[in-house]
Coordinates of C-alpha atoms in Angstrom, one line a residue:
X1 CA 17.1 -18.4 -27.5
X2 CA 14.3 -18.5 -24.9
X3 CA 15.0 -20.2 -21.6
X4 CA 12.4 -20.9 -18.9
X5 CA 12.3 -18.2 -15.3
X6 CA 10.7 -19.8 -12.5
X7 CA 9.0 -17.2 -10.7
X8 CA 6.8 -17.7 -8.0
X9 CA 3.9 -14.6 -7.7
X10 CA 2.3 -15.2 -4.4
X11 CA -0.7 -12.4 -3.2
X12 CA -2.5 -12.8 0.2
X13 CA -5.5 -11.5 1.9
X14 CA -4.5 -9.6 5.2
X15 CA -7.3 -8.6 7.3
X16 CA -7.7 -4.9 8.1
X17 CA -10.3 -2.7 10.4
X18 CA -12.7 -1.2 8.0
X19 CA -11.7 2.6 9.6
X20 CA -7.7 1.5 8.9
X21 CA -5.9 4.8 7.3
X22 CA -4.6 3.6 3.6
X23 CA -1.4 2.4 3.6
X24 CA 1.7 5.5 3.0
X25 CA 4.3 4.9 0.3
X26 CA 7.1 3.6 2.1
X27 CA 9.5 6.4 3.4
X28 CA 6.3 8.6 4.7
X29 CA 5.6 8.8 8.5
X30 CA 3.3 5.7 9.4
X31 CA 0.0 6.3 9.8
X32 CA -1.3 3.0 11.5
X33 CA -2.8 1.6 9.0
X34 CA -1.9 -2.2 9.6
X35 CA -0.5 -3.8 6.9
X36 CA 2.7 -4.3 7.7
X37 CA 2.3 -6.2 10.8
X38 CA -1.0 -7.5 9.5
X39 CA 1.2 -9.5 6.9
X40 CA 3.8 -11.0 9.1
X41 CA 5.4 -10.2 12.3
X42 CA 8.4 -7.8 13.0
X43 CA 11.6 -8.9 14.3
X44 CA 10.2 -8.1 17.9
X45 CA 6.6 -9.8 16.9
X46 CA 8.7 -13.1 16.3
X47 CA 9.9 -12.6 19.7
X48 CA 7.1 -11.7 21.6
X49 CA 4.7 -14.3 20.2
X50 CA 7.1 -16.9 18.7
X51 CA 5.2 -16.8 15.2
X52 CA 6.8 -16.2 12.1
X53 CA 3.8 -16.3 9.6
X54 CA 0.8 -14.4 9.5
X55 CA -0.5 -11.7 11.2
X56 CA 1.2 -10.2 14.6
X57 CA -0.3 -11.3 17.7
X58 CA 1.1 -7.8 19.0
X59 CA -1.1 -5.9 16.8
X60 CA -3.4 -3.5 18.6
X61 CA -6.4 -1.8 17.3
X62 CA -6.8 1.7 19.0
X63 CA -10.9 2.6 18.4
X64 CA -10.4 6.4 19.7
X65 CA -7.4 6.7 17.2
X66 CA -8.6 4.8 14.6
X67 CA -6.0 3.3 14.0
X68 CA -3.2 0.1 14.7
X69 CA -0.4 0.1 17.4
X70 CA 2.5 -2.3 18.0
X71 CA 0.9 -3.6 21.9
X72 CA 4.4 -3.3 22.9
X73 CA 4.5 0.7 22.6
X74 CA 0.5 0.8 23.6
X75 CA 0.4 -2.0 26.4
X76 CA 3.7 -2.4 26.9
X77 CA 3.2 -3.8 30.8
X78 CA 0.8 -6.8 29.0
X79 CA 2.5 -7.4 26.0
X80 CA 5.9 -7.2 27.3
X81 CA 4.7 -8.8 30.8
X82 CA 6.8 -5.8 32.7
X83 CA 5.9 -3.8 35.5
X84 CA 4.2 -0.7 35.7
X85 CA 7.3 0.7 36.9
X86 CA 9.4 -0.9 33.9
X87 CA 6.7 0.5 31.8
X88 CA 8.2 3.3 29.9
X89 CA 12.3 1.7 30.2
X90 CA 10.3 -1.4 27.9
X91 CA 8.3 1.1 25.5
X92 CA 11.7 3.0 24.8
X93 CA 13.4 -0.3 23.7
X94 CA 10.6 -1.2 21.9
X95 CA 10.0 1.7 20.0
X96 CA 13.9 1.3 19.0
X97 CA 13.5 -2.4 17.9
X98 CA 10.9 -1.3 15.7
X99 CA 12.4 2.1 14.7
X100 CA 9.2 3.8 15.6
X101 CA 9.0 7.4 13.6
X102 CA 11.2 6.2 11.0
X103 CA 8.9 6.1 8.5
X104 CA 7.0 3.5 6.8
X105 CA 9.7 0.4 5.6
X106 CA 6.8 -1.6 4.2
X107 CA 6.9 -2.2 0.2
X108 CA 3.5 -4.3 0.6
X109 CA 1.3 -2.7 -2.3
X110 CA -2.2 -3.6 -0.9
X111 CA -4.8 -4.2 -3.5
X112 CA -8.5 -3.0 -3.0
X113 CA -10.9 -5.0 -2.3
X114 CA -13.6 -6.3 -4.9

């Protein structure tokens, strides 16, 4: 017998710098594409910026990269609101937080557009 599954199938559209890199299967080095903090904030997003929805206040795009940054690793003395001097102490921490270099933990499968 057949018996009803409630599934809920929810798709957004996140908002990405033309020049934005494609997004790497997750597990390959990140490449600053976007869309993981485009989607929704990290853990450290939440508690920079104190939103849990939508895109990351904290996301920075670099124009001579061509590509996104977490502001606390690229500006960590605004973002973070520390010293010069504190500067690269922060960055190191922040880098941690969001395992910087571990590879891509986003399973977002971005869709082209139309």
């Amino acid at each position: 017998m057949w018996r009803p599954i409630h599934a809920v199938v929810t798709s957004r559209v996140i908002l990405l710098h033309p020049l934005a890199p494609p997004k790497p299967p997750p597990g390959a080095a990140c490449n600053g594409c976007g869309v993981c903090c485009a989607a929704e904030p990290c853990p450290l997003g939440i508690a920079l910026t104190r939103r849990r929805r939508g895109a990351c206040a904290a996301l920075r795009w670099d124009d001579a990269q061509a590509r996104y940054r977490c502001g606390a690793l690229a500006d960590a003395e605004a973002t973070l609101r520390v010293p010069r001097w504190a500067a690269p102490a922060a960055r190191a921490l922040a880098a941690r937080w969001i395992a910087a270099g571990a590879g891509c933990d986003s399973d977002l499968v971005p869709q082209p557009s139309r």
